[in-house]
Coordinates of C-alpha atoms and ligand atoms in Angstrom, one line a residue:
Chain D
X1 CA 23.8 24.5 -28.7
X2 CA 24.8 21.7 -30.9
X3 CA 22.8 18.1 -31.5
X4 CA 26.3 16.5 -31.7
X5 CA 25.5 13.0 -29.6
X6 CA 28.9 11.0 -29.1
X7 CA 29.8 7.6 -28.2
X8 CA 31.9 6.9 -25.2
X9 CA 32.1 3.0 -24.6
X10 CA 31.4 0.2 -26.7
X11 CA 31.2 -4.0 -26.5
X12 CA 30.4 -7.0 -27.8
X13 CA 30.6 -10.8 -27.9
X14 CA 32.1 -13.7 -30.0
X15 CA 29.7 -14.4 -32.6
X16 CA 29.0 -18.4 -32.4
X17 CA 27.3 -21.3 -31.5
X18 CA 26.6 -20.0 -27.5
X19 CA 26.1 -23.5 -25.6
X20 CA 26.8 -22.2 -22.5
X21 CA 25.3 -18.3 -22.0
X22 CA 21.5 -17.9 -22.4
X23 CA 20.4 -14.4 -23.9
X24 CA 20.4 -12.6 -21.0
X25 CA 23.9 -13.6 -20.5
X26 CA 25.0 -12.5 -23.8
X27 CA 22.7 -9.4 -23.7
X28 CA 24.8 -8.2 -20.0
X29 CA 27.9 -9.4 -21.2
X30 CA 27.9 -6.8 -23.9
X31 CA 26.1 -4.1 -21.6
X32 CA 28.6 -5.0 -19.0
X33 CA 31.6 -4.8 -21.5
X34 CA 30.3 -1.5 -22.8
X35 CA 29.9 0.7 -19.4
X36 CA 33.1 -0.7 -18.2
X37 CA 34.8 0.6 -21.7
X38 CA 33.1 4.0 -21.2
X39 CA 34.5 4.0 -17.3
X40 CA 30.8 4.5 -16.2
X41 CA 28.0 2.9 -14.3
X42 CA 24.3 1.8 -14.6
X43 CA 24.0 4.6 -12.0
X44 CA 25.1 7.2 -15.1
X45 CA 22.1 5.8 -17.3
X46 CA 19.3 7.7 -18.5
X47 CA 17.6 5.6 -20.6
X48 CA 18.0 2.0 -21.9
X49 CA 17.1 0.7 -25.6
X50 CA 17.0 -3.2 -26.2
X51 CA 16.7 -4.3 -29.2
X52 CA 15.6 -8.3 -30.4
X53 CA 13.6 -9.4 -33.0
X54 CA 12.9 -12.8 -31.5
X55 CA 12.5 -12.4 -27.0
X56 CA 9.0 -11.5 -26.1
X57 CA 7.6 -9.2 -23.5
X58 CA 9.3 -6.8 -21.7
X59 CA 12.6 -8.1 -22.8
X60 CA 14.8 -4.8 -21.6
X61 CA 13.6 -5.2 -18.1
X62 CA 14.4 -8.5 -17.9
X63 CA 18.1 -7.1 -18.8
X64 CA 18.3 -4.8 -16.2
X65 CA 17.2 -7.3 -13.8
X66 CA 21.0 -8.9 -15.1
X67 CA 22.6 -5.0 -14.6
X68 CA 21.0 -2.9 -12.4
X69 CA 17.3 -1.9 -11.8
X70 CA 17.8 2.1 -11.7
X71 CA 14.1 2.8 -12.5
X72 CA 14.9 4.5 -15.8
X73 CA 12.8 4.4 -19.4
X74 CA 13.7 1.6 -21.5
X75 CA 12.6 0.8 -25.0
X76 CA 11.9 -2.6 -26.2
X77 CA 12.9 -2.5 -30.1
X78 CA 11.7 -4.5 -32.9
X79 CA 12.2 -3.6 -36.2
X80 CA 13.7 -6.8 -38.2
X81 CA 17.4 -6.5 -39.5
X82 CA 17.1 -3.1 -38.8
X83 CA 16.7 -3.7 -34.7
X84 CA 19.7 -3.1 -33.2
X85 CA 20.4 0.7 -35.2
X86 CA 17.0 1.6 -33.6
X87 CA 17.6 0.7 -30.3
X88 CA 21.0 3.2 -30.7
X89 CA 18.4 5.6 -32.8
X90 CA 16.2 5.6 -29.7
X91 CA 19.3 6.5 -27.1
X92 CA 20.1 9.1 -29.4
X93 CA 16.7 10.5 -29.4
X94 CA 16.5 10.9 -25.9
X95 CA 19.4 12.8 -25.5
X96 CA 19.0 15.2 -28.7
X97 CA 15.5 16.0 -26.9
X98 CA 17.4 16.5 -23.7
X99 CA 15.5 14.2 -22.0
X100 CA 19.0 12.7 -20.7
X101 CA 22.7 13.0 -21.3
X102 CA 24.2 9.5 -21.1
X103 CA 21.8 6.4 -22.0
X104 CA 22.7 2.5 -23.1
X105 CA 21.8 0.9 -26.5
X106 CA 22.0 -3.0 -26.9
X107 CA 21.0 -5.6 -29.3
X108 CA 20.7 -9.2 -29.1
X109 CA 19.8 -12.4 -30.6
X110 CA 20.0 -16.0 -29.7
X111 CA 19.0 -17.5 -32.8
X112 CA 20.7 -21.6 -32.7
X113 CA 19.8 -24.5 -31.3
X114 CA 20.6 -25.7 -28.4
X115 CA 21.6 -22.6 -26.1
X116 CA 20.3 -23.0 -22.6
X117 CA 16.8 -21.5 -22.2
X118 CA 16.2 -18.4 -19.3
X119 CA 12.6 -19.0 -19.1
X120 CA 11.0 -21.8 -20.2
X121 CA 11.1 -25.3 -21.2
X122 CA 12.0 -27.6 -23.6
X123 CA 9.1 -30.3 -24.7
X124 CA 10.3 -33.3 -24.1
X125 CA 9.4 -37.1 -25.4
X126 CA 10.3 -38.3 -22.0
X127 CA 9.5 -36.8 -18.7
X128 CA 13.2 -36.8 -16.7
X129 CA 13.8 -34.1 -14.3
X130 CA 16.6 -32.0 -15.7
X131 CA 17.0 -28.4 -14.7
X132 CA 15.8 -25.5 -16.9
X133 CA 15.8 -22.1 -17.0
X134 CA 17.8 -19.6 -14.4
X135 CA 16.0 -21.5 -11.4
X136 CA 16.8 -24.5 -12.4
X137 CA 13.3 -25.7 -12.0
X138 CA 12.5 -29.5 -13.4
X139 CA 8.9 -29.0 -13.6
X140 CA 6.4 -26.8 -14.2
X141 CA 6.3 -24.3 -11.3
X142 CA 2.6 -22.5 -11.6
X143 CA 0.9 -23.8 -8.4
X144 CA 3.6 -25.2 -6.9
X145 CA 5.6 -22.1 -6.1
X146 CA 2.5 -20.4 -6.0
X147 CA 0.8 -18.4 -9.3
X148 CA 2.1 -16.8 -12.0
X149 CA -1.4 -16.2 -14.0
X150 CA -1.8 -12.2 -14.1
X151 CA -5.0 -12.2 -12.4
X152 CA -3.5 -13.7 -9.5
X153 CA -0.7 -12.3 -9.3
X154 CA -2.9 -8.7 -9.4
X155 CA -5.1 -10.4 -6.9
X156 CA -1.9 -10.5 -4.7
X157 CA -1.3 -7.0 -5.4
X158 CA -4.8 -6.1 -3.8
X159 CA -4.5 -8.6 -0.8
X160 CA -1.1 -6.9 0.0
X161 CA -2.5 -3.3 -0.1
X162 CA -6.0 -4.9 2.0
X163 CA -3.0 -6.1 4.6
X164 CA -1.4 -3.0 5.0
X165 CA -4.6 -0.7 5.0
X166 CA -8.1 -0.6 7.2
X167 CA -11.3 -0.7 5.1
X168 CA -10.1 -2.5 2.1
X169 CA -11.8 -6.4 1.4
X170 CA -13.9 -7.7 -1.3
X171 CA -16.4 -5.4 -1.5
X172 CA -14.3 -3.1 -2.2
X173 CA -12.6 -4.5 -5.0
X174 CA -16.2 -5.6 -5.8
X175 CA -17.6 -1.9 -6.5
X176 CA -14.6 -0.9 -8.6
X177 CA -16.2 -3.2 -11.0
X178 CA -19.5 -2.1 -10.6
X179 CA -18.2 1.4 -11.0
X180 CA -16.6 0.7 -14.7
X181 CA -19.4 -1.6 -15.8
X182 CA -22.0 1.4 -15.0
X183 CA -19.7 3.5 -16.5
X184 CA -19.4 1.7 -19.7
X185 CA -23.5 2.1 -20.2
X186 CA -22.4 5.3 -21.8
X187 CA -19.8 4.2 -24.3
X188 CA -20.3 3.3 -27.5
X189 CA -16.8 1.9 -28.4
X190 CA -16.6 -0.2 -25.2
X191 CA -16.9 -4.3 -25.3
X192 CA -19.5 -4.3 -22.6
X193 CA -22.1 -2.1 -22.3
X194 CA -24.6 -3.5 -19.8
X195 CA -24.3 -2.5 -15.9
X196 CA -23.7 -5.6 -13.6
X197 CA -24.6 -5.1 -10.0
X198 CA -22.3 -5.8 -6.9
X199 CA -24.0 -8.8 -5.6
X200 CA -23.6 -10.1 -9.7
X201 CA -19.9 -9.4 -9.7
X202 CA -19.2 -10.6 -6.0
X203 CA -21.4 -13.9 -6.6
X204 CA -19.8 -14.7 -10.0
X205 CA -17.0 -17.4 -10.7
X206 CA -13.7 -16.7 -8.5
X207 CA -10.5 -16.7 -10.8
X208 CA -8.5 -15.8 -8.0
X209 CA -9.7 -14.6 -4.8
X210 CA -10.3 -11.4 -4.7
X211 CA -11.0 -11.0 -8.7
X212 CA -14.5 -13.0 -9.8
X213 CA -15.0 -12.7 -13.6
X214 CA -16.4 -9.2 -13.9
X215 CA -13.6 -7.8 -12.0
X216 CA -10.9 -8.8 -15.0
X217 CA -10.7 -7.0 -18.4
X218 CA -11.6 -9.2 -21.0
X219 CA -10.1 -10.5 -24.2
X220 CA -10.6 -8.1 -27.7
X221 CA -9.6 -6.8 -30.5
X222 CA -9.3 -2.5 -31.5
X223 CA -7.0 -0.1 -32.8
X224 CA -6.3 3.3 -31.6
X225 CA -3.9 6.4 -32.7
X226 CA -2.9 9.8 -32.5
X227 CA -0.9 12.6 -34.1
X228 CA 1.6 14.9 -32.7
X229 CA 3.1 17.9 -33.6
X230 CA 5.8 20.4 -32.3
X231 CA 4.5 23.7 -31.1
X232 CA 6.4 25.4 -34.0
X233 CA 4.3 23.6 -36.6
X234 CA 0.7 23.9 -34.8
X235 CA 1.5 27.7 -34.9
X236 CA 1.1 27.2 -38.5
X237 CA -1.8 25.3 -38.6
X238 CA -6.0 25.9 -39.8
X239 CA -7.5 27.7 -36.4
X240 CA -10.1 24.8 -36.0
X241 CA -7.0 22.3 -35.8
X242 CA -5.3 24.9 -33.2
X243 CA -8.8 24.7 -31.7
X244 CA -9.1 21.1 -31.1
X245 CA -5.3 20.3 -30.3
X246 CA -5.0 19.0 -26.8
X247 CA -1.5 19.7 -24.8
X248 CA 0.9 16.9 -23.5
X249 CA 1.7 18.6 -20.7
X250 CA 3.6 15.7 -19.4
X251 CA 4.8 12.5 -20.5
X252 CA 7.4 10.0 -18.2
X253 CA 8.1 6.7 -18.4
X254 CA 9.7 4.3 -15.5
X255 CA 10.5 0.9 -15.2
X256 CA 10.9 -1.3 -12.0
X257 CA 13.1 0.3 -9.9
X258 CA 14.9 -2.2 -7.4
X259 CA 13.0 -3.9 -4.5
X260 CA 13.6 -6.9 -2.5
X261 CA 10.3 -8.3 -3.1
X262 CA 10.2 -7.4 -6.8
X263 CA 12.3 -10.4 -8.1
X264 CA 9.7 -12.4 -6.3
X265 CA 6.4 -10.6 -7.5
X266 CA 6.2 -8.0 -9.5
X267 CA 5.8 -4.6 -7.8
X268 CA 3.5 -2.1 -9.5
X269 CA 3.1 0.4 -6.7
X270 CA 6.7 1.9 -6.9
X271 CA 7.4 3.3 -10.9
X272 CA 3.5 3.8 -10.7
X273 CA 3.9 6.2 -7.7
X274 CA 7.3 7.7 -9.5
X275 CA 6.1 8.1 -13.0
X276 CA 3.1 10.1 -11.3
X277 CA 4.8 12.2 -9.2
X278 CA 7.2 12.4 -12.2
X279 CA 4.2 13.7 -14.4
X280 CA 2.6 16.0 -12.0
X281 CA 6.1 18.1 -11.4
X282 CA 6.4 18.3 -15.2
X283 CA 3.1 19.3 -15.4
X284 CA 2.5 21.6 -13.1
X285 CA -0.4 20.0 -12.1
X286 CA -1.9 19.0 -8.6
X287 CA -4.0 15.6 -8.2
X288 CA -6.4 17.5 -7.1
X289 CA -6.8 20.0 -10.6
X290 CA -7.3 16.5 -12.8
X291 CA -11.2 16.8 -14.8
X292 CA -10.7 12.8 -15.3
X293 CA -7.8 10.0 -14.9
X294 CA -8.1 6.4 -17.3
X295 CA -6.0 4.5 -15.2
X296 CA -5.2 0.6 -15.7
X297 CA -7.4 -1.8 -14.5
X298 CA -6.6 -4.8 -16.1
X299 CA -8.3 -6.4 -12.8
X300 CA -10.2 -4.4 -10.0
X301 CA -7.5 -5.0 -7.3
X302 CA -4.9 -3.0 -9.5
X303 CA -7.5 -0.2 -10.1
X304 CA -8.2 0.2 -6.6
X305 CA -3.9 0.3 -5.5
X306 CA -3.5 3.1 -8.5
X307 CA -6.1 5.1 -6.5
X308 CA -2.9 6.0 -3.9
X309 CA -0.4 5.3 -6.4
X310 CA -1.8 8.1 -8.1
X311 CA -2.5 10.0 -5.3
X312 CA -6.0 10.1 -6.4
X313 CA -7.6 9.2 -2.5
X314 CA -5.7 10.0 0.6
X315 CA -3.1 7.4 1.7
X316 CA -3.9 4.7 2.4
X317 CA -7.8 5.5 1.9
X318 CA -8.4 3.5 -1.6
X319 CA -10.8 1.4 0.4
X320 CA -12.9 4.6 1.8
X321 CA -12.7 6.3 -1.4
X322 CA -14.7 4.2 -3.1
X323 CA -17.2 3.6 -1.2
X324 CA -18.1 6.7 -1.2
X325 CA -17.9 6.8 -4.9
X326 CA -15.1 9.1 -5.0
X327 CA -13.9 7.8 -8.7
X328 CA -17.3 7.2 -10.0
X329 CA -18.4 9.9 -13.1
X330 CA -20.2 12.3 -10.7
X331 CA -17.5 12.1 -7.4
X332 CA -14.4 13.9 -6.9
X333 CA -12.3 12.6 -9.5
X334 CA -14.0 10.6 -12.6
X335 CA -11.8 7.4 -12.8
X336 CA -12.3 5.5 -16.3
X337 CA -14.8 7.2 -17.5
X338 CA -14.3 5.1 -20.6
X339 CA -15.5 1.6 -19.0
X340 CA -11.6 1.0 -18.1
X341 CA -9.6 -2.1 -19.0
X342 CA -12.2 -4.1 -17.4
X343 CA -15.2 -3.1 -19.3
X344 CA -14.5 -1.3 -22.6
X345 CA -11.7 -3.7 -23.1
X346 CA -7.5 -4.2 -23.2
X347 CA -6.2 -5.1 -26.9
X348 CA -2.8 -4.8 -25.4
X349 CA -0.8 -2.8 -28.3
X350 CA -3.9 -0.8 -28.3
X351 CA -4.5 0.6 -24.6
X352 CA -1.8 3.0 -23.9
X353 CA -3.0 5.3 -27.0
X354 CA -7.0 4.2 -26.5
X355 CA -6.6 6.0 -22.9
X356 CA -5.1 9.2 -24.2
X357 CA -7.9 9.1 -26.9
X358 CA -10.5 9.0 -24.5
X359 CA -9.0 11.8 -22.5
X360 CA -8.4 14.0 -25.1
X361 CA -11.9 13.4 -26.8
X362 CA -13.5 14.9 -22.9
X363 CA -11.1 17.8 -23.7
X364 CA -12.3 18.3 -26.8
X365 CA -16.1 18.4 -25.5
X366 CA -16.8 15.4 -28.1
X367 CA -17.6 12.5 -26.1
X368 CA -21.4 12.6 -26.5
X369 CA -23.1 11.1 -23.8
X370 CA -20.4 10.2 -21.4
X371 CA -19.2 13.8 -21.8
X372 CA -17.3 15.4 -18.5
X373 CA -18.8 18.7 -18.2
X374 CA -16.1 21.4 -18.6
X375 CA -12.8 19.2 -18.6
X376 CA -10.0 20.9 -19.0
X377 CA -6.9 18.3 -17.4
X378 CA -6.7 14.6 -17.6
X379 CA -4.7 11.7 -16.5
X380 CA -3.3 8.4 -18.4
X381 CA -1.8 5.4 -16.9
X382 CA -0.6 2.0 -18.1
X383 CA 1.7 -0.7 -16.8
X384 CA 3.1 -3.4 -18.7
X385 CA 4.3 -5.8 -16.3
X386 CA 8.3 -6.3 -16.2
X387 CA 7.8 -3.7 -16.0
X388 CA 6.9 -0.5 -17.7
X389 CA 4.5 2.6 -16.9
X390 CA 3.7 5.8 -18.8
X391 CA 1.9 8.6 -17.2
X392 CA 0.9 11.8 -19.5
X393 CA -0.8 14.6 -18.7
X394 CA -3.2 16.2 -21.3
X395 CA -4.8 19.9 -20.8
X396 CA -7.3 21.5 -23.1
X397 CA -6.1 24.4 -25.5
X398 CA -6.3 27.3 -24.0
X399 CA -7.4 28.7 -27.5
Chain X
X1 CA 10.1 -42.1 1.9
X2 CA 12.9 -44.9 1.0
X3 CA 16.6 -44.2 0.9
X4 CA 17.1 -45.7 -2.6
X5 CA 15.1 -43.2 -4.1
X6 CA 16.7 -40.0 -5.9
X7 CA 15.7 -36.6 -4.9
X8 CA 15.8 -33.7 -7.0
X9 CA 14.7 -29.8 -5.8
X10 CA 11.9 -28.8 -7.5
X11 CA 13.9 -25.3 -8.0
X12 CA 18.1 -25.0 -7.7
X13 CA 17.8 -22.3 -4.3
X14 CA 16.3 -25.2 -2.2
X15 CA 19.1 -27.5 -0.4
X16 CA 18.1 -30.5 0.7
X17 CA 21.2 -32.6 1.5
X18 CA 22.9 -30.0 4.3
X19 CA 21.2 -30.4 7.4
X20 CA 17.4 -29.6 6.9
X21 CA 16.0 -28.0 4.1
X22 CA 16.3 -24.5 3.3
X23 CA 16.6 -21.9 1.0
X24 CA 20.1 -20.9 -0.6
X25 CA 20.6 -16.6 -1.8
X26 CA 23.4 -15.4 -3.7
X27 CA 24.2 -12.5 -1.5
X28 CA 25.6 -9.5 -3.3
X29 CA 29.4 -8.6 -1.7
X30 CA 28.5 -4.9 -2.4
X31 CA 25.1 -3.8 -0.8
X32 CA 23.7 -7.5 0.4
X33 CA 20.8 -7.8 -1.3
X34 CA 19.6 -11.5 -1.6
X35 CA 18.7 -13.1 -4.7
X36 CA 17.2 -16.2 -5.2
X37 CA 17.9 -16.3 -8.8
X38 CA 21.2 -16.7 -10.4
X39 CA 22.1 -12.6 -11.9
X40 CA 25.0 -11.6 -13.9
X41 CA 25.0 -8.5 -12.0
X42 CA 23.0 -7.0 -8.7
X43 CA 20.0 -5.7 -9.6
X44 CA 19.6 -3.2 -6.5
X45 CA 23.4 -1.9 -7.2
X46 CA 24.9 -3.7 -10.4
X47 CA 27.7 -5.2 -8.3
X48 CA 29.2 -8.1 -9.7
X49 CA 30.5 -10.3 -7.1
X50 CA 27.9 -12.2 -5.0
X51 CA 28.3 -15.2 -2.0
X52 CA 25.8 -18.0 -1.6
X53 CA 24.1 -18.0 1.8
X54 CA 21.5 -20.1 3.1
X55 CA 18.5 -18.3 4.0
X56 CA 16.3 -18.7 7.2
X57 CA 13.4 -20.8 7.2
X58 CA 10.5 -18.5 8.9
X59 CA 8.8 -15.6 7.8
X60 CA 5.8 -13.8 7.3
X61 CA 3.3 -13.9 4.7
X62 CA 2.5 -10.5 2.7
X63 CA 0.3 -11.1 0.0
X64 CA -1.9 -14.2 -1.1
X65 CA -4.7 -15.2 -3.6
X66 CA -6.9 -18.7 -3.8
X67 CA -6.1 -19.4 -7.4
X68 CA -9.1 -21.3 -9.2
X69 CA -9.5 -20.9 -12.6
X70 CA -6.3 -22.2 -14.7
X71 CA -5.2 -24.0 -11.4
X72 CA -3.3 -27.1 -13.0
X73 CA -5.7 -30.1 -12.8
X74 CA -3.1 -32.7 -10.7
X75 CA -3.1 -29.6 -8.0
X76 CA -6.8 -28.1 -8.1
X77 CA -7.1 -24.6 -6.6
X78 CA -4.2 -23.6 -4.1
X79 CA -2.8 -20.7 -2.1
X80 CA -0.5 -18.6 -3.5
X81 CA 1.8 -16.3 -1.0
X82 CA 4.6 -13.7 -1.0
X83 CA 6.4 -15.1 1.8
X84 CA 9.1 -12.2 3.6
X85 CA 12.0 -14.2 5.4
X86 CA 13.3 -13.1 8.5
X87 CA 16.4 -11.7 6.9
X88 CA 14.3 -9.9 4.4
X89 CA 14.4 -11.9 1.3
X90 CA 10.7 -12.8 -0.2
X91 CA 9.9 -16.3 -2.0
X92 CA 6.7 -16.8 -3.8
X93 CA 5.2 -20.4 -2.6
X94 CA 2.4 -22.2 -2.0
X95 CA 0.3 -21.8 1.6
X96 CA 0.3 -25.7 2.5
X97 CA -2.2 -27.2 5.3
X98 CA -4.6 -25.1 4.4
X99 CA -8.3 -25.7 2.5
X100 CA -7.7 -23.3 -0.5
X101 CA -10.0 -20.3 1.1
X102 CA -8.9 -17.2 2.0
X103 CA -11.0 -17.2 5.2
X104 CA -7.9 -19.9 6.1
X105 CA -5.2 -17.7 5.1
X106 CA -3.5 -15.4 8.3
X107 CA -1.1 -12.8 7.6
X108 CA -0.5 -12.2 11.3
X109 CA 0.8 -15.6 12.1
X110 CA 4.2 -16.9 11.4
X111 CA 5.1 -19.6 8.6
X112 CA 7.3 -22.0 7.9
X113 CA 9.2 -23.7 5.2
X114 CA 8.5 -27.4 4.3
X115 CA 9.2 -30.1 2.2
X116 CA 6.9 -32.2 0.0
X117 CA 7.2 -35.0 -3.2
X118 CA 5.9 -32.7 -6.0
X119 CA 6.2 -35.4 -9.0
X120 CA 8.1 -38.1 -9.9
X121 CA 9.8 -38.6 -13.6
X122 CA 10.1 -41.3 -15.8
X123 CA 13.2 -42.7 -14.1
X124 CA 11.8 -43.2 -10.6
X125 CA 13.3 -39.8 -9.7
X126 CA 11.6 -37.7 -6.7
X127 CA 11.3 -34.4 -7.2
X128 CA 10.9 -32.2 -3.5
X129 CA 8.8 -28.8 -3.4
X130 CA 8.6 -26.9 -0.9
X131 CA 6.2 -24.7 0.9
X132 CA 5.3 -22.5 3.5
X133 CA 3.0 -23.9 6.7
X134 CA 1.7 -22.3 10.1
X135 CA 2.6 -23.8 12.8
X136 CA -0.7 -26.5 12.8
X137 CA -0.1 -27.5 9.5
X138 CA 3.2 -29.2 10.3
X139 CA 2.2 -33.0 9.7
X140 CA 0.4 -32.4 6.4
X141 CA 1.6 -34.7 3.8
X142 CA 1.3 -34.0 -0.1
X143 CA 0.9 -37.6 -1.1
X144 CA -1.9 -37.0 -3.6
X145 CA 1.1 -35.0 -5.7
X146 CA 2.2 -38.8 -6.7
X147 CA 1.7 -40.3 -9.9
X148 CA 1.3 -37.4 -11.4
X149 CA 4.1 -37.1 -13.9
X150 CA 3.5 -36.0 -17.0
X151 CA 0.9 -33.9 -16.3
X152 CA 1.9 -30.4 -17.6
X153 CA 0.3 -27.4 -17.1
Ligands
ZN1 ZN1 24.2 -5.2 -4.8

């Protein structure tokens, strides 16, 4: 089999002043331009790579909400001049590993003055209503087309699941909180470390109904990393290394696939619920074999969804679930074990590798007092809203 | 309201000058998704021709929170709500009428799109908002939104 990887269509813009096209316009223009040249679709796509030095977030996303939203792994690239030769590094990665045969690479910059803006607003010395952005909005929208702050929109998130399913209310999203604050007791890396009890959390200041304070990770700062090998080189490794190494046993990535209330509010139920059924196929693993899942609860309402996204409870049964301590450390499945976004902390960058460090340390049999006895498979989960989610899968050696 | 002042839509998708106020979708000519936002391609099927359409003016709500803290100070805390229109499209709005509690909020009962001055600008210019109401809530005015300009978030 050869690693050959080819190039089958390829676009781009004028380079100039652009007074007229915002960057999302440029960016599909040349993603448009490039599938038609290669006679395919955004159906064919297997992966996507953006690359831009300058747009924040979840810039790629934002892209395929221009070309399609097919559900698929994108990368967001950032890597100065060199950007846009990763993004096609990154495609070409993903399809030497055979993770994909056909995938979309694209760079983009918007970088003069004077280009109309896709999200947000110009200051201004005088107020006059002129429209901005792709909605043409002349003022600021947040609580007038209702809320974009995370912890309400997350709070929507929970009052949507609570409509659709008996048994789910406050309290509920209450004792997930009490749940990773107790937790947290036992971890010494974690920003809070004091137990708060459920008529604390449920009588302490409302952000946004149903999240008071407690119930919403808090701001901080941490670092976490890992090392990977191939299976070829741990074969040649020191016995105690082969010893401690813990298996990927799956790894998958989604974004936002298409849904009609997504543009509106972002949905975090549907890649959650494919990147986990995704993962558990790859793995060869059943819900019910997982020793311990850190999921992400950057609020208590999102915690409390994942519980069916990840086919943790039965559907539909979050609310139930937890109140009768399913997730807690000594129920049927351990759920952030760690303290969770919303006690041991969320330094963004940080949190997708800080929750496969804490997995892999209850594997390894090192995690002191907040030890699972005899874990032997564990769950991750993050979202980055836009969005993104990564699901892995880790198993202890069986050596 | 007087004649002589200019109105503006707080957002380009709400009409105000044909017939009574309502959303506008670009409708995609391929699979007819609805999009309230202008896209360079469809999003549900990347088809790239789309035809506006005005949207219906009733629909359910599916999701809401009271938002309190970070609520812009001109506003105070408000009801925010995923709003599903009859044809299927969803809006994100404010819940209007209402005292921001979510004892007040109903997801059983039906809403309905209205119109309120959200702000004025330096040149005397009006700009219109809209929400979503029940039923009751049909003769609430927004007149403490005035004289508010300026005041960014
Ligand atoms: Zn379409």
């Amino acid at each position: 089999m050869s690693d050959d990887v080819w190039i089958i269509g390829a676009a781009m813009t004028p380079i100039r002043r652009h007074l007229d096209r915002d960057v999302l316009d440029l960016a599909a223009d040349a993603a448009l331009g490039a599938l038609d040249d290669a006679s395919a679709t955004i159906q064919d796509m297997g992966v996507l790579a953006v690359g831009t030095q300058f747009e924040p977030y979840t810039f790629g996303q934002q892209v395929q909400k221009q070309i399609g939203q097919t559900g698929i792994p994108v990368y967001n690239v950032h890597n100065a001049c060199a950007t846009g030769a990763t993004a096609v590094r990154s495609v070409l990665m993903e399809i030497r590993a055979g993770e994909t045969d056909m995938g979309l690479a694209l760079g983009v910059e918007q970088m003069t003055a004077g280009s109309p803006p896709y999200r947000s607003t110009r200051p201004k010395d005088r107020n006059v209503f002129e429209p901005d952005g792709r909605d043409g909005h002349v003022l600021p929208t947040e609580g007038v087309l209702g809320t974009g702050q995370m912890y309400g929109v997350f709070a929507q998130t929970g009052t949507d699941y609570a409509r659709r399913h008996d048994g789910v209310g406050f309290e509920q999203f209450a004792r997930v909180a009490e749940k990773n604050h107790a937790h947290s007791t036992l971890n010494p890396l974690a920003q809070y470390q004091r137990p708060y009890s459920l008529e604390e959390i449920m009588q302490a200041e409302m952000l946004a109904y149903p999240n008071t304070l407690p119930m919403c990770c808090p701001t901080g700062d941490g670092a976490a990393a890992v090392v990977l090998v191939s299976d070829a080189r741990l074969r040649t490794l020191d016995p105690d290394v082969r010893r401690r190494a813990v298996k990927i046993s799956a790894s998958v990535m989604t974004s936002d696939p298409y849904d009609p209330s997504g543009l509106a509010h972002p949905d975090v139920n549907t890649l959650t619920r494919l990147a986990a059924d995704a993962a558990y196929e790859q793995a060869g693993v059943d819900p019910r074999d997982l020793d311990l899942v850190e999921l992400h609860d950057c609020f208590a309402t999102a915690e409390l969804v994942h519980y069916d996204n990840l086919r943790l409870c039965e559907p539909g049964g979050a609310g139930e679930w937890i109140d009768r301590r399913g997730p807690w450390r000594d129920g049927e499945i351990p759920v952030n074990v760690s303290g969770g976004l919303i006690s041991k902390g969320h330094p963004i960058g940080a949190t997708g590798v800080a929750n496969i460090y804490e997995v892999a340390t209850h594997l390894r049999g090192e995690a002191g007092d907040r030890q699972i006895e005899g874990a032997r498979v564990g769950l991750t989960h993050v979202i980055g809203l836009g969005s993104a989610c990564a699901v892995h899968i880790l198993e202890r050696s069986a050596g | 309201m007087s004649s002589s002042v200019t109105r503006v839509p707080v957002v380009d998708y709400l009409a105000l000058g044909d017939g009574d106020p309502h959303l506008v979708g670009h409708r995609c000519d391929a699979c007819g998704a609805t999009h309230l936002d202008r896209h360079n391609a469809c999003p549900a099927c990347g088809g790239r021709a789309f035809t506006s359409t005005p949207l219906p003016t009733t629909g359910r709500i599916e999701s809401f929170t009271v938002l309190h803290r970070g609520a812009p100070k001109h506003i105070g805390p408000f009801v925010s709500v995923l709003v599903r229109l009859d044809d299927g499209t969803y809006v994100k709005a404010n819940l209007v009428g209402v005292p921001p509690e979510a004892s007040a909020v109903d997801t059983d009962e039906p809403v309905h799109l209205v119109t309120y001055p959200a702000g004025t600008d330096d040149d005397g210019t009006e700009a219109v908002a809209f929400g979503f109401a029940y039923a009751s809530g049909d003769d609430r005015t927004r007149d403490d939104q005035h004289g508010n300009e300026g005041d960014d978030r």
